[in-house]
mmCIF file of N, CA and C in Angstrom:
data_model
loop_
_atom_site.group_PDB
_atom_site.id
_atom_site.type_symbol
_atom_site.label_atom_id
_atom_site.label_comp_id
_atom_site.label_asym_id
_atom_site.label_seq_id
_atom_site.Cartn_x
_atom_site.Cartn_y
_atom_site.Cartn_z
ATOM 1 N N MET I 1 56.111 80.090 139.918
ATOM 2 C CA MET I 1 55.409 81.290 140.284
ATOM 3 C C MET I 1 53.918 81.246 139.823
ATOM 4 N N GLN I 2 53.031 81.431 140.731
ATOM 5 C CA GLN I 2 51.643 81.375 140.352
ATOM 6 C C GLN I 2 51.201 82.813 139.904
ATOM 7 N N PRO I 3 50.255 82.774 138.877
ATOM 8 C CA PRO I 3 49.704 84.021 138.400
ATOM 9 C C PRO I 3 48.841 84.599 139.495
ATOM 10 N N ASP I 4 48.883 86.009 139.565
ATOM 11 C CA ASP I 4 47.975 86.698 140.446
ATOM 12 C C ASP I 4 46.559 86.872 139.688
ATOM 13 N N TYR I 5 45.663 85.992 140.021
ATOM 14 C CA TYR I 5 44.360 85.938 139.343
ATOM 15 C C TYR I 5 43.582 87.262 139.601
ATOM 16 N N GLN I 6 43.711 87.857 140.655
ATOM 17 C CA GLN I 6 43.044 89.131 140.901
ATOM 18 C C GLN I 6 43.418 90.252 139.882
ATOM 19 N N LYS I 7 44.743 90.333 139.639
ATOM 20 C CA LYS I 7 45.304 91.292 138.780
ATOM 21 C C LYS I 7 44.945 90.946 137.353
ATOM 22 N N VAL I 8 45.030 89.694 137.010
ATOM 23 C CA VAL I 8 44.588 89.173 135.629
ATOM 24 C C VAL I 8 43.093 89.485 135.395
ATOM 25 N N SER I 9 42.314 89.217 136.373
ATOM 26 C CA SER I 9 40.875 89.516 136.195
ATOM 27 C C SER I 9 40.584 91.046 136.123
ATOM 28 N N ALA I 10 41.308 91.822 136.869
ATOM 29 C CA ALA I 10 41.157 93.255 136.831
ATOM 30 C C ALA I 10 41.634 93.798 135.590
ATOM 31 N N ASN I 11 42.629 93.378 134.991
ATOM 32 C CA ASN I 11 43.213 93.751 133.703
ATOM 33 C C ASN I 11 42.188 93.484 132.585
ATOM 34 N N LEU I 12 41.687 92.237 132.700
ATOM 35 C CA LEU I 12 40.675 91.854 131.543
ATOM 36 C C LEU I 12 39.436 92.604 131.715
ATOM 37 N N SER I 13 39.035 92.903 132.990
ATOM 38 C CA SER I 13 37.765 93.753 133.140
ATOM 39 C C SER I 13 38.047 95.094 132.559
ATOM 40 N N ASN I 14 39.134 95.872 132.865
ATOM 41 C CA ASN I 14 39.564 96.988 132.171
ATOM 42 C C ASN I 14 39.502 97.021 130.718
ATOM 43 N N GLU I 15 40.092 96.035 130.192
ATOM 44 C CA GLU I 15 40.115 95.906 128.789
ATOM 45 C C GLU I 15 38.680 95.844 128.079
ATOM 46 N N ILE I 16 37.911 94.990 128.802
ATOM 47 C CA ILE I 16 36.436 94.799 128.345
ATOM 48 C C ILE I 16 35.758 96.100 128.339
ATOM 49 N N ALA I 17 35.937 96.786 129.549
ATOM 50 C CA ALA I 17 35.175 98.047 129.715
ATOM 51 C C ALA I 17 35.664 99.053 128.622
ATOM 52 N N SER I 18 36.938 99.203 128.334
ATOM 53 C CA SER I 18 37.435 99.985 127.372
ATOM 54 C C SER I 18 36.819 99.632 125.886
ATOM 55 N N ASP I 19 36.710 98.335 125.696
ATOM 56 C CA ASP I 19 36.218 97.938 124.370
ATOM 57 C C ASP I 19 34.653 98.343 124.357
ATOM 58 N N VAL I 20 33.985 98.071 125.299
ATOM 59 C CA VAL I 20 32.583 98.411 125.392
ATOM 60 C C VAL I 20 32.339 99.805 125.105
ATOM 61 N N TYR I 21 33.167 100.751 125.783
ATOM 62 C CA TYR I 21 33.073 102.198 125.599
ATOM 63 C C TYR I 21 33.359 102.571 124.186
ATOM 64 N N THR I 22 34.373 101.970 123.464
ATOM 65 C CA THR I 22 34.687 102.190 122.141
ATOM 66 C C THR I 22 33.492 101.808 121.196
ATOM 67 N N ILE I 23 32.922 100.642 121.580
ATOM 68 C CA ILE I 23 31.796 100.227 120.684
ATOM 69 C C ILE I 23 30.598 101.203 120.847
ATOM 70 N N ALA I 24 30.383 101.658 122.039
ATOM 71 C CA ALA I 24 29.291 102.705 122.246
ATOM 72 C C ALA I 24 29.537 103.952 121.523
ATOM 73 N N ILE I 25 30.789 104.312 121.521
ATOM 74 C CA ILE I 25 31.143 105.618 120.687
ATOM 75 C C ILE I 25 30.908 105.373 119.210
ATOM 76 N N LEU I 26 31.309 104.279 118.711
ATOM 77 C CA LEU I 26 31.121 103.926 117.267
ATOM 78 C C LEU I 26 29.707 103.822 116.942
ATOM 79 N N GLN I 27 28.846 103.242 117.778
ATOM 80 C CA GLN I 27 27.524 103.184 117.525
ATOM 81 C C GLN I 27 26.902 104.465 117.528
ATOM 82 N N GLN I 28 27.313 105.409 118.405
ATOM 83 C CA GLN I 28 26.705 106.816 118.381
ATOM 84 C C GLN I 28 27.137 107.498 117.100
ATOM 85 N N GLN I 29 28.351 107.318 116.696
ATOM 86 C CA GLN I 29 28.669 108.114 115.480
ATOM 87 C C GLN I 29 28.005 107.523 114.241
ATOM 88 N N LEU I 30 27.794 106.178 114.188
ATOM 89 C CA LEU I 30 27.024 105.620 113.058
ATOM 90 C C LEU I 30 25.664 106.024 113.103
ATOM 91 N N ALA I 31 24.987 106.149 114.202
ATOM 92 C CA ALA I 31 23.625 106.591 114.244
ATOM 93 C C ALA I 31 23.483 108.073 113.788
ATOM 94 N N SER I 32 24.384 108.910 114.298
ATOM 95 C CA SER I 32 24.496 110.294 113.836
ATOM 96 C C SER I 32 24.761 110.407 112.285
ATOM 97 N N ALA I 33 25.570 109.539 111.704
ATOM 98 C CA ALA I 33 25.810 109.614 110.300
ATOM 99 C C ALA I 33 24.539 109.204 109.585
ATOM 100 N N ASN I 34 23.777 108.205 110.063
ATOM 101 C CA ASN I 34 22.598 107.764 109.359
ATOM 102 C C ASN I 34 21.572 108.764 109.464
ATOM 103 N N VAL I 35 21.454 109.580 110.519
ATOM 104 C CA VAL I 35 20.533 110.671 110.618
ATOM 105 C C VAL I 35 20.797 111.685 109.546
ATOM 106 N N ILE I 36 22.131 111.993 109.521
ATOM 107 C CA ILE I 36 22.476 113.093 108.517
ATOM 108 C C ILE I 36 22.243 112.591 107.029
ATOM 109 N N ILE I 37 22.625 111.344 106.853
ATOM 110 C CA ILE I 37 22.234 110.777 105.437
ATOM 111 C C ILE I 37 20.834 110.771 105.159
ATOM 112 N N ASN I 38 19.907 110.362 106.116
ATOM 113 C CA ASN I 38 18.538 110.346 105.887
ATOM 114 C C ASN I 38 18.030 111.863 105.656
ATOM 115 N N GLU I 39 18.560 112.738 106.430
ATOM 116 C CA GLU I 39 18.035 114.092 106.193
ATOM 117 C C GLU I 39 18.451 114.563 104.801
ATOM 118 N N GLN I 40 19.601 114.208 104.295
ATOM 119 C CA GLN I 40 20.062 114.612 102.948
ATOM 120 C C GLN I 40 19.196 113.963 101.953
ATOM 121 N N LYS I 41 18.746 112.727 102.144
ATOM 122 C CA LYS I 41 17.945 111.997 101.277
ATOM 123 C C LYS I 41 16.592 112.657 101.151
ATOM 124 N N LEU I 42 16.105 113.190 102.209
ATOM 125 C CA LEU I 42 14.683 113.809 102.167
ATOM 126 C C LEU I 42 14.802 115.182 101.548
ATOM 127 N N LYS I 43 15.949 116.005 101.706
ATOM 128 C CA LYS I 43 16.091 117.219 101.185
ATOM 129 C C LYS I 43 16.497 117.270 99.675
ATOM 130 N N HIS I 44 17.277 116.139 99.204
ATOM 131 C CA HIS I 44 17.771 116.002 97.905
ATOM 132 C C HIS I 44 17.737 114.729 97.360
ATOM 133 N N PRO I 45 16.412 114.138 97.202
ATOM 134 C CA PRO I 45 16.306 112.766 96.713
ATOM 135 C C PRO I 45 16.940 112.608 95.332
ATOM 136 N N GLU I 46 17.203 113.646 94.531
ATOM 137 C CA GLU I 46 17.746 113.579 93.199
ATOM 138 C C GLU I 46 19.302 113.129 93.371
ATOM 139 N N ASP I 47 19.875 113.310 94.479
ATOM 140 C CA ASP I 47 21.272 112.924 94.737
ATOM 141 C C ASP I 47 21.493 111.493 95.120
ATOM 142 N N PHE I 48 20.298 110.736 95.274
ATOM 143 C CA PHE I 48 20.366 109.429 95.670
ATOM 144 C C PHE I 48 19.600 108.463 94.693
ATOM 145 N N PRO I 49 20.034 108.408 93.391
ATOM 146 C CA PRO I 49 19.279 107.781 92.324
ATOM 147 C C PRO I 49 19.136 106.199 92.621
ATOM 148 N N ALA I 50 20.053 105.636 93.352
ATOM 149 C CA ALA I 50 19.904 104.278 93.595
ATOM 150 C C ALA I 50 18.727 103.969 94.498
ATOM 151 N N ASP I 51 18.514 104.799 95.498
ATOM 152 C CA ASP I 51 17.426 104.590 96.464
ATOM 153 C C ASP I 51 16.056 104.978 95.660
ATOM 154 N N ASN I 52 16.067 105.831 94.817
ATOM 155 C CA ASN I 52 14.832 106.276 94.068
ATOM 156 C C ASN I 52 14.542 105.050 93.061
ATOM 157 N N GLU I 53 15.480 104.352 92.500
ATOM 158 C CA GLU I 53 15.194 103.284 91.584
ATOM 159 C C GLU I 53 14.585 102.092 92.409
ATOM 160 N N LYS I 54 15.044 101.744 93.470
ATOM 161 C CA LYS I 54 14.560 100.607 94.221
ATOM 162 C C LYS I 54 13.367 100.877 95.244
ATOM 163 N N GLY I 55 12.969 102.135 95.242
ATOM 164 C CA GLY I 55 11.734 102.454 95.931
ATOM 165 C C GLY I 55 12.016 102.662 97.384
ATOM 166 N N VAL I 56 12.748 103.658 97.748
ATOM 167 C CA VAL I 56 13.062 104.038 99.071
ATOM 168 C C VAL I 56 12.439 105.196 99.468
ATOM 169 N N LYS I 57 11.656 105.335 100.503
ATOM 170 C CA LYS I 57 10.978 106.551 100.946
ATOM 171 C C LYS I 57 11.268 106.825 102.359
ATOM 172 N N ASN I 58 11.691 108.128 102.619
ATOM 173 C CA ASN I 58 12.202 108.467 104.002
ATOM 174 C C ASN I 58 13.146 107.558 104.573
ATOM 175 N N GLY I 59 14.147 107.170 103.772
ATOM 176 C CA GLY I 59 15.111 106.301 104.312
ATOM 177 C C GLY I 59 14.813 104.813 104.571
ATOM 178 N N GLN I 60 13.561 104.319 104.158
ATOM 179 C CA GLN I 60 13.139 103.076 104.307
ATOM 180 C C GLN I 60 12.562 102.546 103.004
ATOM 181 N N GLU I 61 12.965 101.234 102.775
ATOM 182 C CA GLU I 61 12.591 100.658 101.575
ATOM 183 C C GLU I 61 11.007 100.422 101.502
ATOM 184 N N ILE I 62 10.438 100.788 100.318
ATOM 185 C CA ILE I 62 8.907 100.578 100.262
ATOM 186 C C ILE I 62 8.776 99.035 99.797
ATOM 187 N N GLN I 63 7.827 98.438 100.399
ATOM 188 C CA GLN I 63 7.497 97.058 100.042
ATOM 189 C C GLN I 63 5.997 97.083 99.579
ATOM 190 N N ASP I 64 5.774 96.219 98.587
ATOM 191 C CA ASP I 64 4.391 96.076 98.125
ATOM 192 C C ASP I 64 3.653 95.202 99.066
ATOM 193 N N ASN I 65 2.367 95.623 99.254
ATOM 194 C CA ASN I 65 1.385 94.690 100.007
ATOM 195 C C ASN I 65 0.929 93.659 99.157
ATOM 196 N N PRO I 66 1.200 92.412 99.397
ATOM 197 C CA PRO I 66 0.792 91.359 98.356
ATOM 198 C C PRO I 66 -0.753 91.139 98.275
ATOM 199 N N LYS I 67 -1.449 91.659 99.315
ATOM 200 C CA LYS I 67 -2.961 91.451 99.326
ATOM 201 C C LYS I 67 -3.651 92.595 98.433
ATOM 202 N N SER I 68 -3.185 93.826 98.658
ATOM 203 C CA SER I 68 -3.810 94.919 98.117
ATOM 204 C C SER I 68 -3.119 95.470 96.876
ATOM 205 N N GLY I 69 -1.768 95.193 96.708
ATOM 206 C CA GLY I 69 -1.072 95.583 95.576
ATOM 207 C C GLY I 69 -0.674 97.074 95.676
ATOM 208 N N LYS I 70 -0.942 97.728 96.834
ATOM 209 C CA LYS I 70 -0.613 99.071 97.227
ATOM 210 C C LYS I 70 0.569 99.130 98.050
ATOM 211 N N GLU I 71 1.289 100.291 97.857
ATOM 212 C CA GLU I 71 2.404 100.471 98.688
ATOM 213 C C GLU I 71 2.037 100.481 100.246
ATOM 214 N N ILE I 72 3.007 100.146 101.011
ATOM 215 C CA ILE I 72 2.778 100.232 102.449
ATOM 216 C C ILE I 72 3.414 101.520 102.940
#
């Protein structure tokens, strides 16, 4: 008995489409969570001491400019 390659292909396509949809939902949830976290960091920086110690500003790490020695 030979496999029905059209059915196999259709099933794989459906599985891939479902996985891509799931990934898109997860990416959207992660982006939303990051926005909420960054808003909280701006409102309450005292609640995020680890970020304050390593020099994080507005959710992004501050780097020194090697030429000027000033923060970027």
